[in-house]
């Protein structure tokens, strides 16, 4: 059974940092693109970043470029999102999502989500 | 890049069919057959319902179907059931791997089953 479990969320002050983790199991992690998608309270879904199987390609939405870094450790079946210089508008539930074996932006498995709150 | 426009809400009675539209441009949705649709119940993670415009993942009911014409993609749900009540989001390749985004979601549509 495919499972994605996020951790590392919580309350942080504006300008602070957090590192989200996503533990994957039930599939060959190194064979898939992976993404982070977020959802602000009461709002829609917003794609944040994705990373190729070997980490050689990474893409970000403009609003997080230079502040967030996506990475992965295939030996540990884990995906990460380092978030620096956090802003109030980054407050959201962050989902880890499995992409496909190609770069196609489609997400067939999602974690349960982890809440990040940026507030003084 | 702003969210792809979707109707804020649609409704239908049990057994009826409804269609949710998702409008893009010739630079994104219109040029690529890379549209997917997600169902999200309150407090739950999204679920993939359709990918590559019209393909259904294993386990998704054949009451759900997808299509695309020009710059508009559509999700049709036939034989509406109470459990179909949820938010639905379209998603597309944004047409560029650079600015402003690689992937763009629709604004979401709340489906109410009357």
XYZ file of N, CA, C and O in Angstrom, chain B residues 5-95:
364
model
N -9.645 29.316 -14.259
C -11.028 29.578 -13.859
C -11.905 28.331 -13.903
O -11.887 27.585 -14.890
N -12.644 28.126 -12.830
C -13.667 27.090 -12.735
C -14.902 27.742 -12.131
O -14.772 28.714 -11.377
N -16.083 27.204 -12.404
C -17.276 27.736 -11.730
C -17.137 27.499 -10.232
O -16.645 26.460 -9.807
N -17.568 28.462 -9.446
C -17.425 28.340 -7.994
C -18.259 27.195 -7.442
O -17.853 26.524 -6.489
N -19.413 26.965 -8.049
C -20.291 25.916 -7.551
C -21.158 25.355 -8.664
O -21.463 26.052 -9.642
N -21.495 24.095 -8.524
C -22.472 23.438 -9.382
C -23.310 22.541 -8.482
O -22.867 22.165 -7.384
N -24.492 22.213 -8.951
C -25.343 21.327 -8.160
C -26.162 20.431 -9.076
O -26.370 20.739 -10.264
N -26.599 19.333 -8.524
C -27.436 18.406 -9.272
C -28.128 17.454 -8.323
O -27.705 17.288 -7.171
N -29.160 16.832 -8.807
C -29.906 15.867 -8.003
C -29.348 14.471 -8.212
O -28.704 14.204 -9.242
N -29.573 13.582 -7.274
C -29.097 12.202 -7.448
C -29.592 11.614 -8.756
O -30.748 11.786 -9.128
N -28.663 10.948 -9.460
C -28.994 10.332 -10.728
C -28.754 11.219 -11.938
O -28.628 10.718 -13.061
N -28.679 12.518 -11.711
C -28.430 13.435 -12.819
C -26.950 13.470 -13.179
O -26.115 12.877 -12.496
N -26.650 14.189 -14.261
C -25.265 14.403 -14.680
C -24.918 15.873 -14.542
O -25.780 16.741 -14.756
N -23.665 16.150 -14.219
C -23.193 17.531 -14.162
C -21.843 17.600 -14.866
O -21.128 16.605 -14.977
N -21.509 18.791 -15.299
C -20.219 19.019 -15.944
C -19.560 20.232 -15.318
O -20.198 21.270 -15.121
N -18.280 20.087 -14.998
C -17.484 21.181 -14.441
C -16.441 21.573 -15.486
O -15.716 20.717 -16.000
N -16.371 22.844 -15.773
C -15.432 23.314 -16.782
C -14.185 23.916 -16.137
O -14.199 24.334 -14.977
N -13.141 23.959 -16.916
C -11.840 24.494 -16.479
C -11.225 25.184 -17.693
O -10.948 24.524 -18.702
N -11.033 26.478 -17.593
C -10.618 27.254 -18.766
C -9.160 27.683 -18.680
O -8.753 28.336 -17.716
N -8.413 27.338 -19.708
C -7.023 27.746 -19.760
C -6.771 28.638 -20.960
O -7.674 29.360 -21.410
N -5.557 28.574 -21.455
C -5.180 29.357 -22.639
C -4.474 28.446 -23.630
O -4.182 27.285 -23.333
N -4.152 28.997 -24.778
C -3.442 28.217 -25.784
C -2.003 27.930 -25.367
O -1.329 27.100 -25.969
N -1.544 28.619 -24.323
C -0.172 28.409 -23.841
C -0.070 27.292 -22.821
O 0.997 26.710 -22.635
N -1.179 27.012 -22.169
C -1.124 25.963 -21.151
C -2.068 24.818 -21.486
O -1.737 23.954 -22.292
N -3.240 24.844 -20.938
C -4.174 23.727 -21.078
C -4.453 23.387 -22.538
O -4.562 22.215 -22.904
N -4.545 24.410 -23.368
C -4.918 24.180 -24.757
C -3.869 23.476 -25.598
O -4.192 22.887 -26.639
N -2.629 23.524 -25.154
C -1.541 22.970 -25.968
C -1.053 21.608 -25.522
O -0.231 20.994 -26.211
N -1.525 21.160 -24.397
C -1.029 19.897 -23.850
C -2.184 19.045 -23.324
O -3.102 19.567 -22.713
N -2.087 17.760 -23.561
C -3.100 16.850 -23.013
C -2.663 16.379 -21.635
O -2.538 15.181 -21.362
N -2.436 17.352 -20.760
C -1.917 17.068 -19.419
C -2.836 17.675 -18.360
O -2.379 18.340 -17.435
N -4.122 17.435 -18.517
C -5.110 17.919 -17.555
C -5.492 16.780 -16.625
O -5.743 15.655 -17.076
N -5.497 17.064 -15.354
C -5.955 16.090 -14.366
C -7.026 16.735 -13.495
O -7.144 17.959 -13.445
N -7.820 15.899 -12.848
C -8.900 16.358 -11.982
C -8.801 15.664 -10.626
O -8.499 14.466 -10.558
N -9.097 16.439 -9.571
C -9.007 15.934 -8.212
C -10.306 16.197 -7.466
O -10.916 17.250 -7.622
N -10.678 15.229 -6.641
C -11.832 15.344 -5.764
C -11.314 15.528 -4.343
O -10.391 14.823 -3.918
N -11.882 16.466 -3.608
C -11.463 16.676 -2.228
C -12.668 16.834 -1.322
O -13.437 17.782 -1.457
N -12.808 15.905 -0.399
C -13.829 16.023 0.628
C -13.292 16.865 1.771
O -12.063 16.936 1.974
N -14.170 17.526 2.527
C -13.720 18.416 3.607
C -12.770 17.726 4.577
O -13.040 16.626 5.057
N -11.639 18.378 4.817
C -10.665 17.866 5.766
C -9.847 16.695 5.271
O -9.070 16.120 6.041
N -10.005 16.345 4.007
C -9.289 15.192 3.448
C -8.298 15.631 2.378
O -8.367 16.739 1.857
N -7.377 14.735 2.051
C -6.441 14.989 0.962
C -7.148 14.833 -0.386
O -8.129 14.089 -0.498
N -6.688 15.527 -1.388
C -7.259 15.360 -2.733
C -7.064 13.937 -3.236
O -6.140 13.230 -2.822
N -7.942 13.539 -4.164
C -7.881 12.221 -4.790
C -7.899 12.401 -6.296
O -8.745 13.135 -6.823
N -6.989 11.739 -6.974
C -6.924 11.816 -8.433
C -8.109 11.075 -9.049
O -8.318 9.888 -8.772
N -8.866 11.772 -9.918
C -10.027 11.169 -10.548
C -9.831 10.950 -12.053
O -10.344 9.993 -12.623
N -9.092 11.871 -12.677
C -8.848 11.818 -14.120
C -7.430 12.336 -14.371
O -7.008 13.302 -13.730
N -6.713 11.721 -15.295
C -5.407 12.246 -15.687
C -5.269 12.203 -17.210
O -5.993 11.474 -17.879
N -4.344 12.997 -17.712
C -4.126 13.121 -19.172
C -5.461 13.263 -19.901
O -5.756 12.546 -20.854
N -6.240 14.193 -19.417
C -7.530 14.656 -19.979
C -8.680 13.699 -19.726
O -9.746 14.112 -19.269
N -8.482 12.403 -20.042
C -9.634 11.501 -20.041
C -9.354 10.115 -19.469
O -10.225 9.252 -19.531
N -8.174 9.906 -18.918
C -7.842 8.578 -18.385
C -8.267 8.468 -16.920
O -8.118 9.414 -16.150
N -8.808 7.306 -16.576
C -9.272 7.073 -15.215
C -8.336 6.143 -14.483
O -8.039 5.059 -14.973
N -7.872 6.545 -13.288
C -7.038 5.618 -12.508
C -7.842 4.391 -12.093
O -9.079 4.439 -12.000
N -7.138 3.327 -11.836
C -7.782 2.120 -11.348
C -8.558 2.418 -10.064
O -8.053 3.108 -9.170
N -9.774 1.951 -10.003
C -10.576 2.143 -8.804
C -11.516 3.327 -8.845
O -12.402 3.442 -7.990
N -11.342 4.204 -9.811
C -12.252 5.351 -9.944
C -13.459 4.938 -10.788
O -13.305 4.336 -11.858
N -14.626 5.291 -10.312
C -15.864 4.908 -10.982
C -15.919 5.429 -12.409
O -15.465 6.549 -12.704
N -16.497 4.626 -13.300
C -16.650 5.064 -14.687
C -17.759 6.105 -14.838
O -18.065 6.539 -15.948
N -18.345 6.533 -13.739
C -19.287 7.658 -13.785
C -18.537 8.978 -13.973
O -19.146 9.991 -14.305
N -17.231 8.936 -13.765
C -16.399 10.125 -13.921
C -15.698 10.070 -15.285
O -15.058 9.062 -15.625
N -15.816 11.142 -16.049
C -15.159 11.185 -17.349
C -14.624 12.585 -17.604
O -15.132 13.574 -17.073
N -13.570 12.639 -18.414
C -12.950 13.924 -18.722
C -12.823 14.121 -20.218
O -12.765 13.162 -20.989
N -12.788 15.383 -20.609
C -12.630 15.721 -22.019
C -11.984 17.098 -22.133
O -11.812 17.812 -21.141
N -11.624 17.438 -23.359
C -11.041 18.755 -23.604
C -11.416 19.211 -25.001
O -11.414 18.424 -25.942
N -11.743 20.481 -25.106
C -12.016 21.083 -26.401
C -11.373 22.456 -26.415
O -11.729 23.319 -25.612
N -10.406 22.631 -27.288
C -9.691 23.901 -27.334
C -8.994 24.183 -26.016
O -8.220 23.363 -25.526
N -9.293 25.321 -25.437
C -8.648 25.730 -24.188
C -9.466 25.391 -22.943
O -9.162 25.868 -21.854
N -10.511 24.596 -23.114
C -11.387 24.260 -21.989
C -11.438 22.746 -21.757
O -11.694 21.984 -22.678
N -11.172 22.369 -20.515
C -11.307 20.971 -20.114
C -12.585 20.829 -19.300
O -13.050 21.788 -18.678
N -13.127 19.627 -19.316
C -14.379 19.377 -18.602
C -14.340 18.055 -17.861
O -13.754 17.082 -18.345
N -14.966 18.063 -16.699
C -15.172 16.842 -15.914
C -16.673 16.615 -15.849
O -17.416 17.508 -15.447
N -17.099 15.434 -16.267
C -18.512 15.087 -16.208
C -18.710 13.957 -15.215
O -17.953 12.973 -15.225
N -19.683 14.141 -14.357
C -20.064 13.088 -13.406
C -21.493 12.692 -13.736
O -22.400 13.530 -13.694
N -21.676 11.431 -14.089
C -23.010 10.948 -14.419
C -23.573 10.144 -13.251
O -22.816 9.665 -12.390
N -24.887 10.008 -13.211
C -25.509 9.239 -12.138
C -25.095 9.742 -10.770
O -24.655 8.969 -9.922
N -25.254 11.044 -10.537
C -24.802 11.667 -9.288
C -25.219 10.874 -8.059
O -26.373 10.410 -7.954
N -24.271 10.762 -7.123
C -24.541 10.108 -5.854
C -24.171 11.063 -4.731
O -23.345 11.955 -4.910
N -24.740 10.831 -3.579
C -24.507 11.715 -2.434
C -23.019 11.841 -2.121
O -22.537 12.932 -1.775
N -22.277 10.760 -2.266
C -20.851 10.791 -1.917
C -20.001 11.575 -2.919
O -18.804 11.800 -2.683
N -20.609 12.003 -4.024
C -19.874 12.824 -4.993
C -19.766 14.277 -4.522
O -19.004 15.056 -5.090
N -20.554 14.631 -3.513
C -20.498 16.006 -3.006
C -19.120 16.279 -2.428
O -18.683 15.637 -1.475
N -18.431 17.234 -3.035
C -17.034 17.511 -2.689
C -16.580 18.717 -3.498
O -17.332 19.275 -4.303
N -15.341 19.123 -3.269
C -14.704 20.132 -4.114
C -13.920 19.427 -5.211
O -13.302 18.379 -4.974
N -13.928 20.020 -6.399
C -13.217 19.439 -7.539
C -12.260 20.474 -8.121
O -12.626 21.638 -8.321
N -11.039 20.017 -8.387
C -9.996 20.896 -8.918
C -9.436 20.324 -10.212
O -9.112 19.135 -10.283
N -9.291 21.176 -11.205
C -8.550 20.769 -12.389
C -7.084 21.159 -12.183
O -6.742 21.939 -11.282
N -6.235 20.592 -13.007
C -4.802 20.849 -12.896
C -4.204 20.674 -14.284
O -4.610 19.786 -15.039
N -3.262 21.524 -14.623
C -2.647 21.426 -15.951
C -1.182 21.823 -15.907
O -0.754 22.594 -15.042
N -0.437 21.296 -16.840
C 0.906 21.811 -17.079
C 0.741 23.268 -17.479
O -0.135 23.619 -18.275
N 1.575 24.127 -16.918
C 1.416 25.564 -17.131
C 2.085 26.045 -18.411
O 2.042 27.232 -18.712
N 2.739 25.142 -19.129
C 3.307 25.522 -20.410
C 4.749 25.962 -20.359
O 5.355 26.260 -21.387
